[in-house]
PDB file of C-alpha atoms in Angstrom:
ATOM      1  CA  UNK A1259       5.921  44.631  -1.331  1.00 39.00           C
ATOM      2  CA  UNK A1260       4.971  41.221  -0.193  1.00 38.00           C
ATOM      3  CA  UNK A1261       4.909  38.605  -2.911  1.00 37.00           C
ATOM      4  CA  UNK A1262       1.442  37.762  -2.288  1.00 42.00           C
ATOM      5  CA  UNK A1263      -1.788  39.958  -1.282  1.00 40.00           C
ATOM      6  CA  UNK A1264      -3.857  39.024   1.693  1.00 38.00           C
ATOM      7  CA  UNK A1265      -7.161  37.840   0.804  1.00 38.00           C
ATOM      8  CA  UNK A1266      -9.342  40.837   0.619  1.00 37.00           C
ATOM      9  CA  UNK A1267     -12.535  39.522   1.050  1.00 36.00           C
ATOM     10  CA  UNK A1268     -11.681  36.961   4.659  1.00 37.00           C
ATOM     11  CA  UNK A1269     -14.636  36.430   6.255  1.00 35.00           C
ATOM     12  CA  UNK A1270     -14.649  34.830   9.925  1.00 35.00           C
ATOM     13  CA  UNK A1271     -17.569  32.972  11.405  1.00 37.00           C
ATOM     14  CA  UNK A1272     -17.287  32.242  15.137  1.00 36.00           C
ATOM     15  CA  UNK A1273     -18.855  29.333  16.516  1.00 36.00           C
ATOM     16  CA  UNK A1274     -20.661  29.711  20.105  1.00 34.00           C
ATOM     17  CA  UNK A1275     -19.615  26.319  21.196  1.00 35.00           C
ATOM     18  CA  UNK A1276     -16.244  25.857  22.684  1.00 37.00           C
ATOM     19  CA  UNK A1277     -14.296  22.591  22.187  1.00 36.00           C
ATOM     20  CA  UNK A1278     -12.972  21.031  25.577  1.00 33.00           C
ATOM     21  CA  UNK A1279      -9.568  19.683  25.432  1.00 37.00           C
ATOM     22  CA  UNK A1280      -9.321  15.695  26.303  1.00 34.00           C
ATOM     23  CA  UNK A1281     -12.979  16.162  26.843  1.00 31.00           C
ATOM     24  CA  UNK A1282     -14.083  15.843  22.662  1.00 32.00           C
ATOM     25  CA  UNK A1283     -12.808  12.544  21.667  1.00 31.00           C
ATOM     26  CA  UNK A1284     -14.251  11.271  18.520  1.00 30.00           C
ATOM     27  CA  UNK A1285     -14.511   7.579  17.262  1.00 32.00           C
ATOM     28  CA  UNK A1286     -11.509   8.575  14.979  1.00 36.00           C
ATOM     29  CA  UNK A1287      -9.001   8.939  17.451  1.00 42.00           C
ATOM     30  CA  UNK A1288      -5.764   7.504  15.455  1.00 41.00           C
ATOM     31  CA  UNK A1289      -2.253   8.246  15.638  1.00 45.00           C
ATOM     32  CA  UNK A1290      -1.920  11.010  12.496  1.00 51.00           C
ATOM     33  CA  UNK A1291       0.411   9.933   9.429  1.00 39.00           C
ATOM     34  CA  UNK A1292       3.317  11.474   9.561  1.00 39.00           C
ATOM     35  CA  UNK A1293       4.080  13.635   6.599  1.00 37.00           C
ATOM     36  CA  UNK A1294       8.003  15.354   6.275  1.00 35.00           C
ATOM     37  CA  UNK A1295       8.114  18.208   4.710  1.00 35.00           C
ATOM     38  CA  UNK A1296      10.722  18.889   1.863  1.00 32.00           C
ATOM     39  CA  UNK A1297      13.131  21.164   1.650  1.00 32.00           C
ATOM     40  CA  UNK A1298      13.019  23.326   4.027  1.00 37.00           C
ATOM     41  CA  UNK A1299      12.639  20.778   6.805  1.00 36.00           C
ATOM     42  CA  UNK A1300      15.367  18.525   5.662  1.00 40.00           C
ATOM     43  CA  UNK A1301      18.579  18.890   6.743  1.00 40.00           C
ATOM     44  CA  UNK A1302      20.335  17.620   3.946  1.00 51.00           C
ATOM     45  CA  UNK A1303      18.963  20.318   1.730  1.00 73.00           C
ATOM     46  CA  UNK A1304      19.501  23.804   2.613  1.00 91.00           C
ATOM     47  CA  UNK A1305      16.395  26.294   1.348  1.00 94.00           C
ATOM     48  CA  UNK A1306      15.294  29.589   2.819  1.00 96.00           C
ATOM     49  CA  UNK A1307      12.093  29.762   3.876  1.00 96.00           C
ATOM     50  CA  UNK A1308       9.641  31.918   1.699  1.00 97.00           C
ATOM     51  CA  UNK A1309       8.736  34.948   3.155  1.00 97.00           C
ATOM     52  CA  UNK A1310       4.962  35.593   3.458  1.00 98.00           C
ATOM     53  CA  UNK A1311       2.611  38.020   4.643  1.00 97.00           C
ATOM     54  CA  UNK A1312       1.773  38.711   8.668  1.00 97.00           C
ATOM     55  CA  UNK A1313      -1.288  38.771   7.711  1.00 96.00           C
ATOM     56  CA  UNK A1314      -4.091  41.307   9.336  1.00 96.00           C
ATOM     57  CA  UNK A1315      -3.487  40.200  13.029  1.00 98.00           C
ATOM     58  CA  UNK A1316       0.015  40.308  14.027  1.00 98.00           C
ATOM     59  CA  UNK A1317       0.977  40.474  17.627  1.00 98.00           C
ATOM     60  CA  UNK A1318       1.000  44.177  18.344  1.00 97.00           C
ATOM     61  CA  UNK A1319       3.471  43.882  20.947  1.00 96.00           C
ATOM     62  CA  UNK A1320       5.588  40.719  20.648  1.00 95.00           C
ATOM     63  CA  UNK A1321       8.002  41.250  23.117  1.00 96.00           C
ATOM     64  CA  UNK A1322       5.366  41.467  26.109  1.00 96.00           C
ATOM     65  CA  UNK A1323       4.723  37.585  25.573  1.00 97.00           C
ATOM     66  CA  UNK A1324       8.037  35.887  26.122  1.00 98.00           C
ATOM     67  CA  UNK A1325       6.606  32.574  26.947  1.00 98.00           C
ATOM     68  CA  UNK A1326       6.679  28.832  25.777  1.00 98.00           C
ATOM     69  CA  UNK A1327       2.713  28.152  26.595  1.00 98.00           C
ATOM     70  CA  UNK A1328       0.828  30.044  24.692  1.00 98.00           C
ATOM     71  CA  UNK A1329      -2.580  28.194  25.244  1.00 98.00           C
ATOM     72  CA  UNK A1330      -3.683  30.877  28.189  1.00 97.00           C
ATOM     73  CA  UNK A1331      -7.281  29.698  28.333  1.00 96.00           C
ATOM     74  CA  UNK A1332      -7.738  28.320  24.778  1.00 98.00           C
ATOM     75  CA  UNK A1333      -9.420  25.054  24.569  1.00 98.00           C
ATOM     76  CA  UNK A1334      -8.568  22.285  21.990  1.00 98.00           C
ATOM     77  CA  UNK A1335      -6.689  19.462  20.897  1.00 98.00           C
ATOM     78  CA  UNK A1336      -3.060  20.071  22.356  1.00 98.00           C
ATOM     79  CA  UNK A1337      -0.344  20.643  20.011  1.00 98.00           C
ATOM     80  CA  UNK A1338       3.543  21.001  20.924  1.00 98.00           C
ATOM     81  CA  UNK A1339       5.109  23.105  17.928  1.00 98.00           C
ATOM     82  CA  UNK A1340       9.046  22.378  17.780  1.00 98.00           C
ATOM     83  CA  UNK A1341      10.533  25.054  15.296  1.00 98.00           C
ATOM     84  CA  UNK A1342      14.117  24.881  14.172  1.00 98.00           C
ATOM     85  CA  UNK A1343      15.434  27.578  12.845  1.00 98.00           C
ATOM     86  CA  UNK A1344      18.720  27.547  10.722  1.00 98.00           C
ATOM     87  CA  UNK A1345      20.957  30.007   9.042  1.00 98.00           C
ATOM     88  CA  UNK A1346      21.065  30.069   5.276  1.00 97.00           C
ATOM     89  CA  UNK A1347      24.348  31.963   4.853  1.00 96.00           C
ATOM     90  CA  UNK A1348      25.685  28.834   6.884  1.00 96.00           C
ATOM     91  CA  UNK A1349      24.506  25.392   5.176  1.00 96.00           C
ATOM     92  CA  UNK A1350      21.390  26.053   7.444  1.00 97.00           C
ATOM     93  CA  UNK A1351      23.308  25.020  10.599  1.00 98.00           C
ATOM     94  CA  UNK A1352      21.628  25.671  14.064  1.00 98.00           C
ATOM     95  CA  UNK A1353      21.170  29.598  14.564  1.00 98.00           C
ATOM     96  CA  UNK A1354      21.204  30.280  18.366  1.00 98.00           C
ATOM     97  CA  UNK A1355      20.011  33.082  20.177  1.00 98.00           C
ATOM     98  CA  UNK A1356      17.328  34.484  17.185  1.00 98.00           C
ATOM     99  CA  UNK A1357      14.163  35.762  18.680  1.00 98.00           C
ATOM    100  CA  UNK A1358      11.052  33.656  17.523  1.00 98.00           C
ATOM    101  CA  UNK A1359       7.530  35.018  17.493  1.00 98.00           C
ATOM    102  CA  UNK A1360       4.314  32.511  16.733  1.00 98.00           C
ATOM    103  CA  UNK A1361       0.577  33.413  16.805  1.00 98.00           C
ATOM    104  CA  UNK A1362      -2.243  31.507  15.183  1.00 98.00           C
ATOM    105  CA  UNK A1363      -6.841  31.293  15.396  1.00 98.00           C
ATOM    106  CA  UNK A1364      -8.168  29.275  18.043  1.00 98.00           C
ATOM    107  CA  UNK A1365     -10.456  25.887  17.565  1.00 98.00           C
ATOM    108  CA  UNK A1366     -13.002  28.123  16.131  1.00 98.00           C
ATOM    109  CA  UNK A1367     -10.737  30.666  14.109  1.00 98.00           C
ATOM    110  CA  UNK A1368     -10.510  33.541  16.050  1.00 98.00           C
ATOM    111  CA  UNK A1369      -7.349  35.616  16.823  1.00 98.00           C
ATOM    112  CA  UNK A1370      -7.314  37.462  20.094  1.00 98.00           C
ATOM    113  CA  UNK A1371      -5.767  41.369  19.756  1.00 98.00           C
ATOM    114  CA  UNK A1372      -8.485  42.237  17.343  1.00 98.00           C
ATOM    115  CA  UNK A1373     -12.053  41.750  16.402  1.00 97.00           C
ATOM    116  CA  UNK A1374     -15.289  43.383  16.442  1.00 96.00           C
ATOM    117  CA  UNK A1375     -14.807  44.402  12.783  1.00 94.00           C
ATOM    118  CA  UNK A1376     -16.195  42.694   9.416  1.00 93.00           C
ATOM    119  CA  UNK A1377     -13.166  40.480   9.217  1.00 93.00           C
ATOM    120  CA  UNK A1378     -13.356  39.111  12.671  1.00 96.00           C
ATOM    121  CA  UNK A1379     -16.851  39.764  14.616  1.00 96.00           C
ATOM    122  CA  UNK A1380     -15.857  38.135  17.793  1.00 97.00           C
ATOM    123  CA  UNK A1381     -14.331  41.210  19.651  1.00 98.00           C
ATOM    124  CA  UNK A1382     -10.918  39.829  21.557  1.00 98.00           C
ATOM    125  CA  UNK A1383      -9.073  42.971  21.400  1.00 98.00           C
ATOM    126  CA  UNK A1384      -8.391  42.719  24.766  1.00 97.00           C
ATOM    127  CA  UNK A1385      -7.402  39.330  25.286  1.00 98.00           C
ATOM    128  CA  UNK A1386      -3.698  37.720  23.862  1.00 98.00           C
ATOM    129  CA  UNK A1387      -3.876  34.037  23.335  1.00 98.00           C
ATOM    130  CA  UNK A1388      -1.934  31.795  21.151  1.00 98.00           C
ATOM    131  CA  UNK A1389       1.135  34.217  20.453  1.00 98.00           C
ATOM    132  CA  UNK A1390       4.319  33.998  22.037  1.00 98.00           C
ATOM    133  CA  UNK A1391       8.251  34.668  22.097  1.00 98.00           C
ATOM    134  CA  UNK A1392      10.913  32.591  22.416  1.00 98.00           C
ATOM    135  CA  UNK A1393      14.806  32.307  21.814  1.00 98.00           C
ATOM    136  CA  UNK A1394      16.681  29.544  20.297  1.00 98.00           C
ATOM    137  CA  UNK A1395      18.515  27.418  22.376  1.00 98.00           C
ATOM    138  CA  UNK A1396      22.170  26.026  21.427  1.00 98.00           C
ATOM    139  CA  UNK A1397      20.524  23.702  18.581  1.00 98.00           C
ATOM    140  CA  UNK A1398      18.630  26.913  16.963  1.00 98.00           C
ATOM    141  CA  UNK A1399      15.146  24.986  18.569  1.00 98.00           C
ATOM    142  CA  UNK A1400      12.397  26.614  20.308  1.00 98.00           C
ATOM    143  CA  UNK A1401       9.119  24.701  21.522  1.00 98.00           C
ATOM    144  CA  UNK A1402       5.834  26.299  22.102  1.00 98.00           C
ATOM    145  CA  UNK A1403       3.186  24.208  24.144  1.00 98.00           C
ATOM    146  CA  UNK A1404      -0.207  25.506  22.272  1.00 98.00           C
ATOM    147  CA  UNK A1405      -3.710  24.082  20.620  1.00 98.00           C
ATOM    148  CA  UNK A1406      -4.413  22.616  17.138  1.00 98.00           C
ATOM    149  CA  UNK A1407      -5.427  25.800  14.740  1.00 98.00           C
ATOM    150  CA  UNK A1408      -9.342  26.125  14.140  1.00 98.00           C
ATOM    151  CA  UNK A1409      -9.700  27.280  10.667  1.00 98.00           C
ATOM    152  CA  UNK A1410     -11.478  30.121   8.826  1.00 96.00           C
ATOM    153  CA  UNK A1411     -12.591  31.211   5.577  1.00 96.00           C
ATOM    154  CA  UNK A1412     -10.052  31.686   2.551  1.00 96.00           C
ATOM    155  CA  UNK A1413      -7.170  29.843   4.589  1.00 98.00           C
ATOM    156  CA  UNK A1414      -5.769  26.218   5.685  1.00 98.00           C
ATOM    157  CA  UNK A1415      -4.586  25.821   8.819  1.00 98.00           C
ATOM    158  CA  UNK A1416      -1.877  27.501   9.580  1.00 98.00           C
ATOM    159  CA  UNK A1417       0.637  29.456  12.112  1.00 98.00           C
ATOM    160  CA  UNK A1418       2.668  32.431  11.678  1.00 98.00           C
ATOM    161  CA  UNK A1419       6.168  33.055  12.145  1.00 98.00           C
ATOM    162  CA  UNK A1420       8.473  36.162  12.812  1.00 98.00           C
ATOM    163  CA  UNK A1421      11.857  35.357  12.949  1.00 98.00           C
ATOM    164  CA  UNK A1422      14.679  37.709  14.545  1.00 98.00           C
ATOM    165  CA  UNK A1423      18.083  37.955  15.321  1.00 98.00           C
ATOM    166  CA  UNK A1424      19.412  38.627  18.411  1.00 97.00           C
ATOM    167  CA  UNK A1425      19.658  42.212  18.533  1.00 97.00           C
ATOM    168  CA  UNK A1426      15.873  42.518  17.289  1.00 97.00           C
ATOM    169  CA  UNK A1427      16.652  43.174  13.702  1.00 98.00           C
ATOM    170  CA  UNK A1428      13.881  41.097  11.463  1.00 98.00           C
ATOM    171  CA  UNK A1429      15.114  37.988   9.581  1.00 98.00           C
ATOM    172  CA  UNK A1430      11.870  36.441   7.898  1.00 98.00           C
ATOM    173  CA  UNK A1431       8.232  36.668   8.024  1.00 98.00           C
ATOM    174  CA  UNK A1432       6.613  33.363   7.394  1.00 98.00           C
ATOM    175  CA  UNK A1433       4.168  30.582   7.969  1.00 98.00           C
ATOM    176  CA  UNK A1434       3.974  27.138   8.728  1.00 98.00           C
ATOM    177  CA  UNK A1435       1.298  25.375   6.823  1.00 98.00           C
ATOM    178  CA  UNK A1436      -0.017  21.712   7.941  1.00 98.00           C
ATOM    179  CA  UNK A1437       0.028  18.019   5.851  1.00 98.00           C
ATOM    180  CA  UNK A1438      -3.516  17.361   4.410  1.00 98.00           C
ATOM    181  CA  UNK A1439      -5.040  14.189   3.586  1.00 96.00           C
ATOM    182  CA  UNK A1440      -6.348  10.695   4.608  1.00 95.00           C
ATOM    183  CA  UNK A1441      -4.867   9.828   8.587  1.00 96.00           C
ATOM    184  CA  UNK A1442      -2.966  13.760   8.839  1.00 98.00           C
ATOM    185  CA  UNK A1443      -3.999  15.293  12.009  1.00 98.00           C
ATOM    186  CA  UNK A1444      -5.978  18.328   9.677  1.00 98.00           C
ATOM    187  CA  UNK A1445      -8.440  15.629   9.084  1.00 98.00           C
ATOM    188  CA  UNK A1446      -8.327  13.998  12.731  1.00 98.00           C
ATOM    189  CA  UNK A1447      -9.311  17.179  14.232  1.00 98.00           C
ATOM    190  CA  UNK A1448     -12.060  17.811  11.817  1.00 98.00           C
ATOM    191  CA  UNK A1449     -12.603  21.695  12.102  1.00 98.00           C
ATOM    192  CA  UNK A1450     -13.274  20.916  15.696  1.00 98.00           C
ATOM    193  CA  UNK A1451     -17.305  21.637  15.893  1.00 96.00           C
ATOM    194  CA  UNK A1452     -17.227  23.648  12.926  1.00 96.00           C
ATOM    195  CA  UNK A1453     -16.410  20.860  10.402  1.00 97.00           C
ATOM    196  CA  UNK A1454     -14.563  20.928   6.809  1.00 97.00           C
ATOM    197  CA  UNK A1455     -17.208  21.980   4.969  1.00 97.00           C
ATOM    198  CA  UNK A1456     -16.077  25.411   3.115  1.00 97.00           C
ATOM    199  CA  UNK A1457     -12.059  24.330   4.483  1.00 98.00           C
ATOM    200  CA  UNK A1458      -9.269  26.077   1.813  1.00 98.00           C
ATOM    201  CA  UNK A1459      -6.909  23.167   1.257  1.00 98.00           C
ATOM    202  CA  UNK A1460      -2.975  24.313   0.841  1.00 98.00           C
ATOM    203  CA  UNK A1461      -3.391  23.625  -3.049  1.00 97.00           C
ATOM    204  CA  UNK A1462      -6.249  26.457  -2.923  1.00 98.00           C
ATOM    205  CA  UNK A1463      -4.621  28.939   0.140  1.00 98.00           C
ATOM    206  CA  UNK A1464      -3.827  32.041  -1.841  1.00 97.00           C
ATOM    207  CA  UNK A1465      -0.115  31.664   0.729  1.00 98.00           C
ATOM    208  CA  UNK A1466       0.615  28.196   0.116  1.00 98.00           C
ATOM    209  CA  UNK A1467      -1.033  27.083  -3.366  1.00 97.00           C
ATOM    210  CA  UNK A1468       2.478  27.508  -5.245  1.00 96.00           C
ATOM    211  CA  UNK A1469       4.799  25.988  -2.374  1.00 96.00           C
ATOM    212  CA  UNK A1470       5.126  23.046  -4.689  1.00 93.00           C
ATOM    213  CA  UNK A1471       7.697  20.977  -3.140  1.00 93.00           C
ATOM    214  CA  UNK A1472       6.182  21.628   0.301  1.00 95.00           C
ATOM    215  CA  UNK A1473       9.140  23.503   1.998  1.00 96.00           C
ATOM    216  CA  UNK A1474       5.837  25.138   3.887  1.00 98.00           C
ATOM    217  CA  UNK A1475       4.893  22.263   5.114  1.00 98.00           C
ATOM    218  CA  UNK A1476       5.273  20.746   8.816  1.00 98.00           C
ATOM    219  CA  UNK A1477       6.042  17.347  10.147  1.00 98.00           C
ATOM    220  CA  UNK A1478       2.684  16.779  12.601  1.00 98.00           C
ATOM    221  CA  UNK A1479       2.279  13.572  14.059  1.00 98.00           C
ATOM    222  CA  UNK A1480       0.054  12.092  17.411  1.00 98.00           C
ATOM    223  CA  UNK A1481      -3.402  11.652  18.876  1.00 98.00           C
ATOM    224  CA  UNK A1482      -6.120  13.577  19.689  1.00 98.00           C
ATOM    225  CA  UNK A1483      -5.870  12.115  22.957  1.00 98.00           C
ATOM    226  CA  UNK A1484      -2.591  12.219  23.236  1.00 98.00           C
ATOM    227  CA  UNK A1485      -2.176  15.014  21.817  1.00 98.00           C
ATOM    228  CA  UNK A1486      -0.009  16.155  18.342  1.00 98.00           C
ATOM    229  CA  UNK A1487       3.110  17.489  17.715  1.00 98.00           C
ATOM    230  CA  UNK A1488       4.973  19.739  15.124  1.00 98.00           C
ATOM    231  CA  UNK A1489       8.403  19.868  14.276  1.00 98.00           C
ATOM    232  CA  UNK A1490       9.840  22.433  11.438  1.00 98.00           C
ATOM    233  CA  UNK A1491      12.925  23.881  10.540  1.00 97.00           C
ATOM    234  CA  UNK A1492      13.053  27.309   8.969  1.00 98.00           C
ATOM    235  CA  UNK A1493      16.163  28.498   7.159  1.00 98.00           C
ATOM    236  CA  UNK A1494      16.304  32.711   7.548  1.00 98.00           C
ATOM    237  CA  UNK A1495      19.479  34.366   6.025  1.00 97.00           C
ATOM    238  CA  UNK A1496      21.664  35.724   9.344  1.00 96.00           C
TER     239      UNK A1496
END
């Protein structure tokens, strides 16, 4: 049993306008504060990461997306995500070779594999953007090229993880959740042409409202011209 219940009432609005990437540049257009994320992305303390739901919209066959760009056609703000993952049974030291699945919404907060239902209207059953594999290199480190996550109702912004070992055996299902505030890159982006009007901050997400020393919580820093970029590190038992 998962330690916490998915929201049962998520409701998804799409949004008919796309956002261009490096084409929707606003008069805000700062480098984003950088916030670092405690516990579980410090090095000097070793935590395992909470496990969380997958949510309603996991990738329904990982292994055919072993890639490191998982933008395929999505347009937004760019984001490179830079997930370390460590062993817990071993001060959190480098874990090489685990598998590493990510999938998050688009600009507008849409998943593709599913849709056409009450919790997601826009049909993209068909369609797999934003998730992807990869393994761990010699520093436990794997880097996905993808966009900045839209958001939708009930939730911050946020990406999913699935963590494996190397023989495929599951280590931890979790989620990365993103700094908030004055200058973060949550606020730079805006919602993209949606806005942050009706937004769930991480204090409010039914997944991340009791993280209270932020071990959910990414280090995000950039542009949206440049560009942003997340760096976590996970701690699984392996």
């Amino acid at each position: 049993m998962e330690r916490k219940n998915f929201l049962r009432s998520l409701l998804i609005g799409a949004v008919s306008t796309p956002v261009i990437m490096d084409a929707c540049k606003k008069s805000s257009d700062t480098a984003a504060t950088t916030t670092t994320a405690t516990g579980g992305s410090s090095t000097g303390n070793c935590v395992v990461a909470p496990t969380e739901t997958e949510g309603p919209f996991p990738t329904k066959a990982p292994a055919s997306y072993v890639r490191s760009d998982i933008t395929d056609g999505r347009s937004g703000y760019k984001l490179t995500a830079k997930i370390t993952i460590g062993n817990s049974n071993n001060n959190c030291n480098a874990l090489a070779g685990a598998i590493v699945d990510i999938w998050h919404c688009d600009a507008e907060g849409n998943y593709s594999e599913y849709g056409g239902t009450g919790m997601q209207s826009t049909n993209y059953q068909s369609v797999h953007f934003l998730r992807g594999r990869q393994t761990t290199d010699a520093n436990g480190l794997v880097t996905f090229t993808t966009i900045f996550p839209g958001w939708y109702s009930g939730r911050a912004t946020h990406i999913h993880v699935h963590v494996y070992n190397a023989a495929g055996t599951s280590l931890k299902i979790t989620q990365i959740a993103f700094p908030e505030g004055s200058g973060s890159a949550v606020a730079l982006v805006n919602g993209y042409s949606k806005g942050m009007s009706g937004y769930t901050y991480n204090k409010s997400d039914n997944i991340f409202s009791d993280d209270s020393t932020g071990i959910e919580i990414a280090t995000v820093t950039g542009s949206l011209s440049a560009g942003f970029e997340l760096k976590m590190q996970i701690s699984v038992p392996a």
